[in-house]
Short mmCIF file of C-alpha atoms in Angstrom, two decimals:
data_model
loop_
_atom_site.label_atom_id
_atom_site.label_comp_id
_atom_site.label_asym_id
_atom_site.label_seq_id
_atom_site.Cartn_x
_atom_site.Cartn_y
_atom_site.Cartn_z
CA MET A 77 80.81 -34.44 -62.19
CA ILE A 78 81.52 -37.93 -61.22
CA GLU A 79 84.72 -36.46 -59.46
CA GLU A 80 82.40 -33.90 -57.50
CA VAL A 81 80.46 -37.02 -56.37
CA ARG A 82 83.63 -38.76 -55.06
CA ASP A 83 84.76 -35.64 -53.53
CA LEU A 84 81.55 -35.53 -51.92
CA ALA A 85 81.86 -38.79 -50.41
CA ARG A 86 85.22 -37.92 -48.95
CA ILE A 87 83.63 -35.34 -46.52
CA GLU A 88 83.52 -36.89 -43.05
CA ASP A 89 81.79 -33.77 -41.27
CA HIS A 90 77.90 -34.82 -41.93
CA GLU A 91 77.07 -31.37 -41.68
CA VAL A 92 79.00 -30.41 -44.34
CA ARG A 93 78.32 -33.19 -46.43
CA VAL A 94 74.66 -32.83 -46.44
CA ARG A 95 74.94 -28.78 -47.16
CA GLU A 96 77.24 -30.01 -50.17
CA ALA A 97 75.12 -32.83 -51.23
CA ALA A 98 72.16 -30.36 -51.50
CA LYS A 99 74.00 -28.22 -53.69
CA LEU A 100 75.34 -30.81 -55.96
CA MET A 101 71.89 -32.38 -56.24
CA ASN A 102 70.44 -29.31 -57.45
CA GLU A 103 73.32 -28.79 -59.96
CA LEU A 104 73.13 -32.40 -61.38
CA GLN A 105 69.17 -31.82 -61.68
CA ASP A 106 69.72 -28.80 -63.64
CA ALA A 107 72.45 -30.55 -65.77
CA VAL A 108 69.95 -33.34 -66.64
CA LYS A 109 67.34 -31.04 -67.68
CA GLU A 110 69.50 -29.20 -70.08
CA THR A 111 71.20 -32.20 -71.45
CA ALA A 112 67.81 -33.76 -72.05
CA ARG A 113 66.93 -30.21 -73.79
CA MET A 114 69.89 -30.64 -76.10
CA ARG A 115 69.04 -34.05 -76.94
CA ARG A 116 65.62 -33.27 -77.67
CA GLU A 117 66.76 -30.33 -79.89
CA SER A 118 69.63 -32.40 -81.94
CA ILE A 119 67.03 -35.35 -82.51
CA GLN A 120 64.57 -32.78 -84.09
CA TRP A 121 67.40 -30.98 -86.16
CA LEU A 122 68.54 -34.51 -87.62
CA ARG A 123 64.97 -35.32 -88.46
CA ASP A 124 64.43 -31.75 -90.04
CA HIS A 125 67.30 -32.17 -92.17
CA GLY A 126 66.35 -35.47 -93.55
CA ARG A 127 67.89 -38.21 -91.11
CA SER A 128 65.47 -41.26 -90.24
CA MET A 129 64.28 -42.48 -87.23
CA ALA A 130 66.84 -45.31 -87.91
CA ASP A 131 69.63 -43.15 -88.74
CA VAL A 132 69.25 -41.23 -85.63
CA ALA A 133 69.03 -44.52 -83.53
CA ARG A 134 72.21 -45.69 -85.24
CA VAL A 135 73.93 -42.26 -84.35
CA MET A 136 72.89 -42.66 -80.56
CA GLY A 137 73.21 -46.48 -80.16
CA VAL A 138 69.65 -47.23 -79.20
CA SER A 139 66.70 -48.54 -80.88
CA ARG A 140 64.18 -46.74 -82.98
CA ALA A 141 61.56 -47.27 -80.49
CA ARG A 142 63.78 -45.30 -78.01
CA VAL A 143 64.33 -42.58 -80.37
CA ALA A 144 60.34 -42.54 -80.55
CA GLN A 145 60.14 -42.29 -76.71
CA LEU A 146 63.16 -39.69 -76.51
CA LYS A 147 61.92 -37.06 -79.28
CA ASP A 148 59.51 -35.32 -77.20
CA SER A 149 61.21 -36.12 -73.94
CA GLY A 150 62.83 -33.10 -72.03
CA PRO A 151 62.44 -29.40 -72.02
CA ALA A 152 61.33 -27.59 -75.39
CA PRO A 153 64.36 -26.55 -77.12
CA GLU A 154 63.52 -22.77 -76.96
CA ARG A 155 64.05 -22.97 -73.00
CA ALA A 156 67.81 -22.07 -73.86
CA PHE A 157 66.52 -18.45 -74.76
CA LEU A 158 65.97 -17.72 -71.46
CA GLY A 159 68.66 -19.76 -69.67
CA ILE A 160 69.70 -22.98 -68.39
CA GLY A 161 70.02 -22.52 -64.71
CA ARG A 162 68.11 -20.52 -61.86
CA LEU A 163 67.09 -17.17 -63.55
CA SER A 164 67.43 -14.08 -62.00
CA VAL A 165 64.77 -11.46 -63.02
CA ALA A 166 65.53 -8.07 -61.98
CA VAL A 167 63.05 -5.26 -61.69
CA PRO A 168 63.30 -1.71 -60.59
CA GLU A 169 62.27 -0.35 -57.04
CA ARG A 170 60.28 2.56 -56.98
CA PRO A 171 60.73 5.66 -54.65
CA GLY A 172 58.40 5.31 -51.43
CA GLY A 173 59.65 2.42 -49.79
CA ARG A 174 62.01 -0.90 -49.99
CA ARG A 175 61.07 -3.15 -52.58
CA LEU A 176 58.12 -0.65 -53.91
CA VAL A 177 57.84 -1.89 -57.48
CA ALA A 178 55.49 -0.40 -60.12
CA ARG A 179 52.70 -2.73 -60.84
CA ALA A 180 53.38 -3.23 -64.54
CA ASP A 181 57.11 -3.87 -63.73
CA ALA A 182 55.90 -6.60 -61.25
CA ALA A 183 53.44 -8.04 -63.69
CA THR A 184 56.46 -8.32 -66.34
CA GLY A 185 58.59 -10.00 -63.80
CA GLN A 186 56.18 -12.50 -63.17
CA THR A 187 55.22 -12.91 -66.59
CA VAL A 188 58.82 -13.75 -67.24
CA LEU A 189 58.91 -16.22 -64.47
CA SER A 190 55.79 -18.00 -65.39
CA LEU A 191 57.20 -18.49 -68.90
CA ALA A 192 60.42 -19.95 -67.42
CA SER A 193 58.30 -22.16 -64.91
CA SER A 194 56.35 -23.76 -68.05
CA LEU A 195 59.67 -24.53 -69.36
CA GLY A 196 60.97 -26.13 -66.14
CA LEU A 197 63.17 -23.30 -65.21
CA ALA A 198 63.17 -22.16 -61.80
CA GLY A 199 63.75 -18.25 -60.73
CA GLU A 200 63.28 -15.48 -58.57
CA LEU A 201 62.71 -11.70 -58.58
CA GLU A 202 65.34 -9.46 -57.56
CA TYR A 203 65.33 -5.63 -57.20
CA ILE A 204 67.10 -3.09 -58.60
CA PRO A 205 67.82 -0.14 -56.19
CA LEU A 206 66.93 3.34 -56.79
CA SER A 207 70.67 3.83 -57.84
CA GLY A 208 70.36 1.77 -60.68
CA GLU A 209 73.37 -0.16 -59.81
CA ILE A 210 73.03 -4.01 -60.82
CA ASP A 211 75.77 -6.76 -61.56
CA LEU A 212 75.24 -7.65 -65.36
CA ASN A 213 78.10 -10.07 -65.12
CA ARG A 214 76.14 -13.09 -64.39
CA ASP A 215 74.64 -16.21 -66.23
CA ASP A 216 70.74 -16.66 -66.60
CA LEU A 217 70.12 -13.00 -65.90
CA VAL A 218 66.79 -11.05 -67.09
CA VAL A 219 66.75 -7.22 -66.75
CA ILE A 220 63.39 -5.29 -66.81
CA CYS A 221 63.76 -1.36 -66.67
CA GLY A 222 64.49 1.55 -68.94
CA PRO A 223 67.77 3.49 -69.37
CA LYS A 224 66.73 6.35 -67.37
CA THR A 225 66.28 3.91 -64.38
CA SER A 226 69.86 2.60 -64.52
CA PRO A 227 72.84 3.92 -65.67
CA VAL A 228 74.52 0.49 -65.90
CA THR A 229 72.05 -0.91 -68.35
CA ALA A 230 72.07 2.28 -70.41
CA GLU A 231 75.91 2.06 -70.81
CA ALA A 232 75.25 -1.43 -72.16
CA LEU A 233 72.52 -0.35 -74.30
CA GLN A 234 74.44 2.47 -75.79
CA ARG A 235 76.88 -0.02 -77.33
CA ASP A 236 73.70 -1.67 -79.12
CA PRO A 237 74.83 -1.77 -82.83
CA GLN A 238 71.12 -2.45 -84.23
CA LEU A 239 69.13 0.28 -81.83
CA ASP A 240 69.34 3.42 -80.43
CA PHE A 241 67.20 4.03 -77.33
CA HIS A 242 67.46 7.77 -76.83
CA GLN A 243 65.66 10.89 -75.64
CA LEU A 244 64.51 13.41 -78.02
CA PRO A 245 65.13 16.94 -77.78
CA ASP A 246 60.97 17.39 -76.57
CA GLU A 247 62.01 14.97 -73.81
CA ARG A 248 60.20 11.98 -75.28
CA TRP A 249 61.96 8.80 -75.27
CA ALA A 250 62.27 6.67 -78.69
CA ILE A 251 63.94 3.91 -80.31
CA THR A 252 65.94 4.58 -83.52
CA GLU A 253 66.90 1.92 -86.08
CA ARG A 254 70.61 2.80 -86.45
CA GLY A 255 70.75 1.28 -89.86
CA SER A 256 67.75 2.75 -91.74
CA GLY A 257 67.42 5.79 -89.35
CA GLU A 258 63.77 5.07 -88.69
CA THR A 259 62.43 6.24 -85.40
CA HIS A 260 59.64 4.77 -82.96
CA VAL A 261 58.07 6.67 -80.50
CA SER A 262 55.39 5.64 -77.95
CA PRO A 263 51.80 6.56 -79.22
CA SER A 264 51.07 7.17 -75.65
CA ASP A 265 53.17 9.82 -75.76
CA ASP A 266 51.62 11.56 -78.98
CA PRO A 267 51.10 15.37 -77.89
CA ASP A 268 48.16 15.52 -80.54
CA ASP A 269 46.64 12.14 -80.44
CA PRO A 270 47.63 10.18 -77.57
CA ARG A 271 46.70 6.44 -77.80
CA HIS A 272 46.72 3.41 -75.41
CA GLN A 273 49.83 1.95 -77.12
CA ASP A 274 53.58 1.87 -75.88
CA ILE A 275 56.93 0.57 -77.33
CA ALA A 276 59.89 -1.57 -75.81
CA PHE A 277 63.06 -2.74 -76.59
CA LEU A 278 63.89 -6.46 -76.30
CA GLY A 279 66.86 -8.02 -76.94
CA ARG A 280 70.09 -9.99 -75.69
CA LEU A 281 72.90 -7.89 -74.81
CA PRO A 282 76.68 -8.51 -74.17
CA ARG A 283 77.74 -8.49 -70.48
CA PRO A 284 80.28 -5.81 -69.45
CA ASP A 285 82.83 -8.54 -68.94
CA ALA A 286 82.39 -9.79 -72.32
CA ARG A 287 81.83 -13.42 -71.00
CA GLY A 288 78.31 -13.91 -71.77
CA THR A 289 75.01 -12.04 -72.37
CA PHE A 290 71.76 -11.08 -70.49
CA LEU A 291 68.37 -10.75 -71.58
CA TYR A 292 66.97 -6.97 -71.50
CA ILE A 293 63.49 -5.70 -71.68
CA ALA A 294 62.88 -1.94 -71.59
CA GLY A 295 59.53 -0.09 -72.08
CA VAL A 296 59.57 3.40 -72.78
CA HIS A 297 56.90 3.26 -69.99
CA ALA A 298 56.62 0.18 -67.60
CA ILE A 299 53.45 -0.81 -69.53
CA GLY A 300 55.65 -1.44 -72.80
CA SER A 301 57.99 -3.70 -70.75
CA LEU A 302 54.91 -5.86 -69.98
CA GLY A 303 53.67 -5.97 -73.79
CA ALA A 304 57.39 -6.86 -74.48
CA SER A 305 57.03 -10.08 -71.92
CA ARG A 306 53.76 -11.02 -73.33
CA TYR A 307 55.24 -11.03 -76.92
CA LEU A 308 58.30 -13.01 -75.64
CA THR A 309 55.65 -15.33 -74.09
CA ASP A 310 53.76 -15.77 -77.18
CA HIS A 311 56.57 -16.02 -79.67
CA LEU A 312 59.50 -17.55 -77.68
CA ALA A 313 59.90 -20.62 -80.06
CA GLU A 314 60.08 -18.28 -83.29
CA LEU A 315 62.48 -15.77 -81.42
CA TYR A 316 64.48 -19.04 -80.67
CA ASP A 317 64.58 -20.25 -84.23
CA ALA A 318 65.39 -16.66 -85.58
CA VAL A 319 68.24 -15.83 -83.19
CA GLY A 320 69.02 -18.98 -80.80
CA THR A 321 70.97 -17.45 -77.93
CA ALA A 322 72.98 -14.75 -79.71
CA PRO A 323 72.91 -11.05 -79.25
CA PHE A 324 69.96 -9.25 -81.18
CA SER A 325 67.43 -6.31 -80.55
CA MET A 326 64.20 -5.52 -81.75
CA VAL A 327 61.21 -3.26 -81.04
CA ILE A 328 57.87 -4.42 -79.84
CA THR A 329 54.54 -2.52 -79.59
CA SER A 330 51.72 -3.12 -77.45
CA GLU A 331 47.95 -2.05 -77.00
CA TYR A 332 46.73 -2.09 -73.08
CA ASP A 333 43.78 -1.46 -71.06
CA PRO A 334 44.74 1.65 -68.98
CA GLU A 335 42.42 1.15 -66.38
CA ALA A 336 43.51 -2.45 -65.76
CA GLU A 337 47.10 -2.26 -66.88
CA GLU A 338 46.52 -5.30 -68.95
CA ILE A 339 47.95 -5.79 -72.41
CA LEU A 340 45.16 -6.54 -75.46
CA ALA A 341 47.71 -7.30 -78.20
CA THR A 342 51.27 -7.04 -79.24
CA ARG A 343 53.41 -6.81 -82.45
CA ALA A 344 57.02 -6.58 -83.65
CA LEU A 345 58.01 -3.11 -85.30
CA THR A 346 61.01 -4.83 -86.51
CA ALA A 347 62.32 -8.31 -87.06
CA PRO A 348 64.92 -9.92 -84.40
CA LEU A 349 68.01 -7.78 -85.56
CA ARG A 350 71.20 -10.00 -84.80
CA HIS A 351 74.32 -8.18 -83.76
CA PRO A 352 77.20 -8.30 -86.08
CA GLY A 353 79.98 -11.04 -84.90
CA GLY A 354 77.32 -12.40 -82.57
CA GLU A 355 77.47 -16.14 -82.07
#
């Protein structure tokens, strides 16, 4: 990035230079944060695998006192689960007006953004139009919508090797584990005993261009997505330890207050299921 700084210095038009300097400063700040995160993660890994503080100091070429200062410096390692740059958190628009969003979907987006902010990541909401069209071929993307809302995400979801999010003959939506055949249906849709519970897909799927992944949250109902975002917030470090940034899928269930549209409790119905061949 030093070359980029030198290129910036060669710009004589100060209007252009100040604009490019602001962009480069943001990139440099993101790079510093991510480098500090990786340094913290590597120090932790070395310590967890039997290396002493003196060993780590020798590897880094610094004093043991400096290692002690740095071991908790920088963002938490699990921040990488969400991304390394500015997050785009996409939620679906609803009929009735531009940027009209279901309250539960809006709350899900804000929950993800709050989690990101707590880890030093900036982000913003974007809106999936009624057509369901969205560009999935981007870094640092979180998509919140069901497959019936967006044909683009439905196509990506159909390629999931672990879970099948599909519609039953009675028109209820279900998530089936491809390996065992076990099917999960939202308790709120039980025709005989409906309960204030929903289920959701939580996973990381390959992008259509095969050059990365995106994080995907899809409740059978919007409240299920909110439950999945709450689970993500409460279990981020565990998920990162289990799957890192590799593609995976899992099913989350949650209990909710229907009047307040608030999540009361969440739990995983499956383990995080890594995709075969995923890095």
